[in-house]
Amino acid sequence: MSIKSLGKQSLVYGIGHILARLVTFLLLPLYTNVFTASEYGVVALFYTFLSFMNVIMRYGLGAAFLKFYVPASDNERNAIFTNVIASLFLTGIPFFLVWHGFRNLISPIILGINEPSFISIMGIIIVLDTIWSIPLLGFRAENRPILFIIFSLLNVGITIGLNLFLILKLHMGIRAIFLSNLSASLCVFLLSLPFIYQRFEFALLDKNRWKSIITFALPFLPAGLFSMAMEVADRYILKYLTDLSTVGIYNAGYKIGMLMMLAVTAFNFGWQPFFLEKGKGVNQEKLFGKVTTLVLAGLGFIWLILTLWADDFIQMKIMGYSFFGEEFQRSIPIVPWIALGYLFYGFYVLQTPGIFLKNRPGIAAWTRLLGATSNIIFCFIFIPLYGAIGAAMATCLAFFLMLVMMYWWNTSLYPIRLEWRKIGFITIILISGFFVSRASADNLFINILITGLYPVGLIVLGIIKMDSFKSRVAD
């Protein structure tokens, strides 16, 4: 797989994943113009905790599935698939029974309101999502992008369509969000059953094979938990130190900043297969260093656009409605901090080949433990001082510390030959653009000029070579 192939893989599979993650972003105009900040705060806690529980209930099996499934033969693939799916079913059913049994107790804790039925709906969604996530990973591993995107589009289309109908037509309030997500998850699960039926064979259930899969998977569980704790902690500490209204406003700004995370995730869809294949060769450190430079240049451009233009986008009115309701426009200063945090996370992801190639998944757990712990500490320090912006600052700094620790570990585990001179130029251009924009009081002409000069600067400084760029675009 070449860098060109890496780009295509990231684009194809990234689009499918981005479509799924864009649901909450695309629904922001609806949520922020219809619901109060407190009501949207409940929605924010729902989506946040849902992601957290999905990590727990997969317990690293997604990463382990790809690790073993990609290089396996067809017969071995069915055996791997069978053992992973069986494991998720056997843990998912008891989980739901316990979760549903304690719904009255945990509803005020998780959602901030007393709605036990919402907790039961969450439980069903969690179990269904963990199951159908494996067939989608199978599509990705088998290079079947059309199916991957179709499933993603169905998930998005059903969720958005039902949200619009149940909220605007039936006036069901935030209950509509829970029912819409349940319906989408159920439909995708039912459609994935033929794929499961084709590959699942009881005769292939094997204790030793399952042990080898779970041994690789479980170290990713702490890493996943610590990673999700970074997303959960700020919302719940905000709820503890302030109120649901502040959580709602913070989450609205966070969703805009998370566009950077979507770009990172899209890239990672192609990045993992790329380095798993290329990493087996000799002297790939230079190639990975070149990829790092190009990706950071792209992420830097996204950060610049979000920083310079998010406020104009959020406040822009169409037919009397802005992208954010007026109550939520206070979240604009949060965007640059969250976007910068996910840029650091992108740099972190670029440093991860070593933990896969050297079979050291425990390192990811330690780096993410640092991130989760520091995020919690910083939240308690900064939120009393700066409110919701303090939570964004805490998240950004936590991601930076994760990056530093991963880079330090990588110097001995799998050193990547980074192009520090080019990375330095990218950093200088971004910082200069940010401060010039602020000094001009966010002047429209200056912002346009900065946006246009960034790619020009990359070309002039040799960070992007036009001949190479043209050939890749043509391909």
XYZ file of C-alpha atoms in Angstrom:
475
model
C 0.000 0.000 0.000
C 1.457 3.374 -1.066
C 0.830 6.831 0.389
C -1.651 7.303 -2.468
C -3.479 4.127 -1.404
C -3.389 5.316 2.200
C -5.167 8.495 1.129
C -7.810 6.562 -0.803
C -8.438 4.139 2.078
C -8.728 7.028 4.532
C -11.130 8.847 2.214
C -13.415 5.889 1.463
C -13.705 4.387 4.942
C -13.354 7.749 6.616
C -16.427 9.017 4.766
C -18.489 6.142 6.128
C -17.333 6.726 9.689
C -17.644 10.500 9.416
C -21.217 10.155 8.191
C -22.077 8.174 11.315
C -20.323 10.632 13.632
C -21.770 13.652 11.792
C -25.276 12.823 12.990
C -24.996 14.867 16.157
C -23.262 17.670 14.254
C -25.898 17.845 11.523
C -28.643 17.873 14.138
C -27.102 20.758 16.082
C -29.266 23.410 14.355
C -32.363 21.419 15.335
C -31.281 20.736 18.902
C -29.971 24.232 19.669
C -32.963 26.005 18.147
C -35.652 23.745 19.655
C -34.298 22.647 23.040
C -33.130 24.701 25.992
C -29.492 24.480 27.068
C -30.533 22.269 30.005
C -32.433 19.853 27.762
C -29.517 19.691 25.378
C -27.293 19.054 28.386
C -29.191 15.785 28.935
C -28.694 14.904 25.261
C -24.977 15.642 25.600
C -24.660 13.305 28.585
C -26.571 10.604 26.690
C -24.268 10.635 23.662
C -21.163 10.970 25.817
C -21.978 8.047 28.099
C -23.200 5.949 25.171
C -19.745 6.200 23.575
C -18.124 5.374 26.904
C -20.209 2.226 27.362
C -19.583 1.101 23.782
C -15.862 1.059 24.588
C -16.462 -1.016 27.720
C -18.726 -3.522 26.012
C -16.314 -4.065 23.107
C -13.383 -4.450 25.558
C -10.763 -4.048 22.839
C -12.210 -6.659 20.484
C -12.425 -4.184 17.604
C -8.664 -3.642 17.534
C -7.995 -7.350 18.096
C -10.413 -8.318 15.327
C -8.532 -6.167 12.791
C -5.158 -7.355 14.064
C -5.980 -11.046 13.453
C -8.553 -10.765 10.645
C -6.607 -8.648 8.107
C -3.673 -11.070 7.519
C -5.743 -14.289 7.956
C -6.887 -16.748 5.279
C -10.613 -17.144 4.513
C -11.092 -20.136 6.844
C -9.174 -18.447 9.632
C -11.222 -15.288 9.135
C -14.472 -17.157 9.786
C -12.987 -18.626 12.961
C -11.858 -15.199 14.178
C -15.232 -13.657 13.332
C -17.135 -16.458 15.070
C -15.192 -16.188 18.323
C -15.432 -12.391 18.449
C -19.187 -12.296 17.775
C -19.856 -15.086 20.298
C -17.880 -13.234 22.944
C -19.851 -10.024 22.398
C -23.200 -11.837 22.572
C -22.255 -13.683 25.768
C -21.270 -10.444 27.522
C -23.947 -8.216 25.989
C -27.031 -10.093 27.182
C -26.097 -10.271 30.902
C -24.996 -6.642 30.733
C -28.418 -5.511 29.517
C -30.258 -7.472 32.202
C -28.178 -5.847 34.959
C -28.310 -2.403 33.320
C -32.092 -2.560 32.961
C -32.487 -3.798 36.539
C -30.696 -0.750 37.968
C -32.304 1.802 35.622
C -34.057 3.713 38.419
C -30.832 4.134 40.365
C -28.515 5.156 37.545
C -30.808 7.467 35.553
C -30.190 10.603 37.705
C -26.466 9.815 37.858
C -25.896 9.345 34.118
C -28.465 11.720 32.616
C -29.060 14.210 35.412
C -32.820 13.534 35.258
C -35.109 10.763 36.509
C -36.100 8.931 33.298
C -35.522 5.165 33.776
C -36.984 4.356 30.345
C -34.155 6.347 28.729
C -31.645 4.107 30.507
C -33.324 0.946 29.194
C -33.235 2.335 25.656
C -29.553 3.143 26.108
C -28.862 -0.445 27.178
C -30.448 -1.899 24.044
C -28.536 0.537 21.815
C -25.229 -0.355 23.485
C -25.694 -4.098 22.939
C -26.846 -3.716 19.322
C -24.020 -1.312 18.464
C -21.325 -3.606 19.827
C -22.603 -6.485 17.675
C -23.001 -4.707 14.343
C -19.699 -2.871 14.715
C -17.862 -6.137 13.931
C -19.482 -6.736 10.504
C -18.596 -3.139 9.599
C -15.000 -3.801 10.595
C -15.235 -6.907 8.415
C -16.287 -4.772 5.428
C -13.297 -2.559 6.082
C -10.855 -5.470 6.410
C -12.202 -7.124 3.262
C -12.016 -3.832 1.341
C -15.746 -3.614 0.672
C -16.249 0.142 0.859
C -19.662 0.231 -0.823
C -21.272 -1.910 1.881
C -19.452 0.062 4.568
C -20.784 3.376 3.263
C -24.323 2.011 2.659
C -24.583 0.834 6.279
C -23.215 4.156 7.498
C -25.656 6.115 5.333
C -28.582 4.059 6.602
C -27.579 4.698 10.186
C -27.317 8.430 9.519
C -30.443 8.679 7.397
C -32.696 6.836 9.834
C -31.394 8.798 12.820
C -31.776 12.211 11.171
C -35.112 11.405 9.555
C -36.693 10.158 12.760
C -35.264 13.066 14.753
C -36.901 15.545 12.390
C -40.219 13.682 12.348
C -40.491 12.910 16.057
C -39.292 16.342 17.231
C -40.899 18.679 14.703
C -44.028 16.702 13.796
C -44.885 14.731 16.931
C -43.258 17.169 19.411
C -41.811 14.346 21.509
C -38.984 16.430 22.991
C -35.685 14.760 23.881
C -37.373 11.324 24.067
C -37.350 11.469 20.273
C -33.535 11.396 20.291
C -33.431 8.163 22.289
C -36.070 6.486 20.102
C -34.378 7.630 16.880
C -31.033 6.175 17.902
C -32.682 2.939 19.015
C -34.476 2.567 15.668
C -31.296 3.245 13.676
C -29.248 0.769 15.716
C -31.920 -1.919 15.388
C -32.161 -1.487 11.609
C -28.393 -1.670 11.079
C -28.199 -4.707 13.373
C -30.932 -6.542 11.428
C -29.245 -5.748 8.117
C -25.909 -7.058 9.418
C -27.410 -10.451 10.373
C -26.891 -12.011 6.892
C -23.196 -11.114 7.072
C -23.009 -12.688 10.542
C -24.915 -15.793 9.377
C -22.516 -16.347 6.456
C -19.434 -16.317 8.676
C -20.578 -17.614 12.042
C -19.984 -21.352 12.559
C -20.458 -23.030 15.940
C -17.849 -25.620 14.981
C -15.227 -22.871 14.819
C -15.701 -21.822 18.434
C -12.343 -22.482 20.017
C -11.239 -21.666 23.546
C -7.567 -21.316 22.646
C -8.267 -19.052 19.684
C -10.573 -16.922 21.815
C -7.844 -16.667 24.460
C -5.304 -15.425 21.910
C -7.781 -12.806 20.660
C -8.835 -11.675 24.122
C -5.214 -11.542 25.317
C -4.465 -8.976 22.644
C -7.815 -7.205 23.111
C -7.974 -6.628 26.862
C -4.966 -4.272 27.111
C -6.876 -1.987 24.731
C -9.808 -1.826 27.164
C -8.015 0.357 29.728
C -6.672 2.475 26.852
C -10.185 2.859 25.458
C -11.644 3.594 28.884
C -9.032 6.236 29.629
C -9.582 7.737 26.188
C -13.342 7.911 26.665
C -12.861 9.176 30.215
C -11.387 12.276 28.609
C -14.691 12.827 26.809
C -16.856 11.849 29.762
C -14.946 13.614 32.518
C -15.305 17.195 31.315
C -19.095 16.908 30.845
C -19.681 15.291 34.229
C -17.309 17.569 36.115
C -19.048 20.518 34.463
C -22.382 19.084 35.588
C -21.000 18.664 39.120
C -19.425 22.131 39.345
C -22.053 24.046 37.337
C -25.340 22.812 35.827
C -26.923 21.020 32.863
C -27.262 24.305 30.987
C -23.496 24.834 31.010
C -23.010 21.239 29.862
C -25.347 21.881 26.925
C -23.558 25.060 25.858
C -20.137 23.425 26.235
C -21.192 20.379 24.230
C -22.442 22.513 21.346
C -19.020 24.155 20.959
C -17.288 20.829 21.516
C -19.160 19.306 18.554
C -17.783 21.980 16.205
C -14.230 21.422 17.494
C -14.738 17.674 17.068
C -14.708 18.118 13.296
C -10.947 17.850 13.763
C -11.427 14.500 15.498
C -13.477 13.261 12.547
C -10.589 14.104 10.220
C -8.162 12.236 12.500
C -10.462 9.216 12.723
C -10.957 9.161 8.953
C -7.188 9.155 8.459
C -6.741 6.402 11.038
C -9.044 4.110 9.054
C -6.386 3.988 6.361
C -3.394 4.491 8.661
C -3.708 1.248 10.630
C -3.764 -1.118 7.613
C -1.018 1.010 6.015
C 1.498 0.756 8.843
C 0.593 -2.870 9.606
C 1.596 -3.702 6.020
C 4.499 -1.304 5.553
C 5.886 -1.735 9.061
C 7.036 -5.240 8.222
C 9.580 -3.808 5.773
C 12.985 -2.315 6.457
C 13.658 1.359 7.185
C 10.038 2.504 7.102
C 10.700 5.177 9.734
C 11.430 7.772 7.026
C 8.189 6.968 5.175
C 6.168 7.283 8.382
C 7.904 10.600 9.069
C 6.836 11.914 5.662
C 3.240 10.810 6.303
C 3.360 12.615 9.658
C 4.379 15.897 8.024
C 1.658 15.747 5.365
C -1.072 14.816 7.837
C -0.086 17.543 10.314
C -0.128 20.071 7.464
C -3.690 19.006 6.608
C -4.863 18.996 10.223
C -3.284 22.405 10.717
C -5.360 23.774 7.857
C -8.539 22.370 9.410
C -7.635 23.972 12.747
C -7.034 27.323 11.045
C -10.395 27.188 9.258
C -12.248 26.260 12.460
C -10.479 28.988 14.422
C -11.046 31.741 11.848
C -14.475 30.851 10.531
C -16.430 28.923 13.191
C -18.016 32.083 14.619
C -19.228 33.263 11.188
C -20.626 29.819 10.441
C -22.381 29.454 13.806
C -23.960 32.922 13.693
C -24.938 32.834 10.004
C -28.726 33.047 9.609
C -30.791 31.252 6.984
C -34.534 31.973 6.887
C -34.264 33.602 10.296
C -32.493 30.672 11.971
C -28.780 30.483 12.848
C -26.774 27.260 12.957
C -26.773 27.605 16.765
C -29.656 29.059 18.712
C -28.715 32.342 20.371
C -28.427 30.737 23.816
C -25.688 28.445 22.482
C -23.537 31.014 20.684
C -21.575 31.543 23.889
C -19.819 28.282 23.041
C -17.769 29.811 20.171
C -14.548 30.389 22.246
C -14.520 26.657 23.069
C -13.971 25.610 19.443
C -10.246 26.471 18.964
C -9.244 24.690 22.182
C -11.087 21.477 21.329
C -9.847 21.504 17.735
C -6.260 22.036 18.902
C -6.622 19.185 21.373
C -7.681 16.825 18.602
C -4.815 18.062 16.419
C -2.489 16.900 19.213
C -4.437 13.641 19.230
C -3.797 13.306 15.499
C -0.055 13.643 16.147
C -0.464 11.014 18.877
C -2.141 8.592 16.428
C 0.756 9.073 14.015
C 3.098 7.803 16.738
C 1.188 4.554 17.335
C 2.662 2.090 14.766
C 5.151 0.825 17.358
C 2.544 -0.411 19.822
C 0.976 -2.585 17.087
C 4.147 -3.701 15.336
C 5.937 -4.514 18.610
C 2.803 -5.949 20.297
C 2.868 -3.449 23.145
C -0.795 -2.357 23.507
C -0.218 -1.665 27.208
C 1.674 1.498 26.255
C -1.531 2.961 24.828
C -3.213 2.330 28.175
C -0.491 4.216 30.071
C -0.559 7.219 27.740
C -4.328 7.432 27.910
C -4.286 7.018 31.669
C -2.075 10.103 31.775
C -4.532 11.899 29.503
C -7.597 10.943 31.543
C -5.987 11.734 34.889
C -4.580 15.064 33.768
C -7.899 16.019 32.166
C -9.751 15.411 35.423
C -7.163 17.388 37.429
C -7.120 20.265 34.942
C -10.942 20.349 34.857
C -11.121 20.844 38.617
C -8.489 23.592 38.338
C -9.747 25.472 35.260
C -13.556 25.111 35.387
C -13.943 27.147 38.617
C -11.755 29.840 37.008
C -12.991 29.908 33.409
C -16.214 27.876 33.320
C -16.886 25.889 30.147
C -13.790 27.310 28.427
C -11.735 25.892 31.297
C -13.020 22.404 30.455
C -11.915 22.895 26.843
C -8.473 24.065 27.973
C -8.164 21.009 30.216
C -8.996 18.651 27.337
C -6.467 20.346 25.045
C -3.644 20.124 27.596
C -4.467 16.488 28.360
C -4.151 15.534 24.688
C -0.831 17.364 24.516
C 0.538 15.396 27.481
C -0.595 12.151 25.836
C 1.319 13.101 22.701
C 4.487 13.940 24.640
C 4.410 10.635 26.524
C 3.768 8.577 23.370
C 6.596 10.356 21.533
C 8.966 9.743 24.442
C 8.080 6.045 24.519
C 8.436 5.774 20.768
C 12.018 7.021 20.796
C 13.074 3.596 22.079
C 10.188 1.382 20.903
C 9.852 2.344 17.225
C 11.511 5.701 16.462
C 9.953 7.541 13.524
C 12.238 9.909 11.619
C 10.176 13.071 11.995
C 10.779 16.044 9.706
C 11.108 18.537 12.539
C 12.122 21.432 10.299
C 8.930 21.160 8.250
C 6.796 20.576 11.339
C 8.337 23.715 12.838
C 7.384 25.735 9.753
C 3.793 24.456 9.950
C 3.620 25.464 13.616
C 4.997 28.956 12.956
C 2.529 29.554 10.106
C -0.426 28.456 12.260
C 0.572 30.535 15.288
C 1.228 33.582 13.095
C -2.119 33.226 11.353
C -3.960 32.919 14.663
C -2.412 36.006 16.249
C -2.704 38.141 13.103
C -6.415 37.294 12.957
C -6.896 38.191 16.612
C -4.905 41.407 16.243
C -7.142 42.444 13.317
C -10.257 41.895 15.450
C -11.307 38.949 13.263
C -11.369 41.132 10.127
C -13.034 39.350 7.197
C -10.440 40.360 4.587
C -7.537 39.388 6.862
C -9.095 36.000 7.594
C -9.571 35.305 3.878
C -5.952 36.308 3.253
C -4.644 34.048 6.040
C -6.734 31.110 4.827
C -5.423 31.489 1.275
C -1.789 32.061 2.256
C -1.533 28.914 4.409
C -1.387 26.406 1.508
C 0.786 28.826 -0.460
C 3.212 28.936 2.466
C 3.351 25.136 2.582
C 4.282 25.029 -1.109
C 6.861 27.834 -0.929
C 8.587 26.213 2.062
C 8.676 22.836 0.318
C 6.385 21.108 2.780
C 4.096 20.170 -0.107
C 5.706 19.563 -3.496
C 3.420 20.532 -6.363
C 4.639 17.866 -8.804
C 3.958 15.115 -6.293
C 0.641 16.722 -5.307
C -0.562 16.970 -8.931
C 0.307 13.350 -9.664
C -1.631 12.143 -6.602
C -4.661 14.281 -7.461
C -4.570 12.940 -11.023
C -4.401 9.366 -9.712
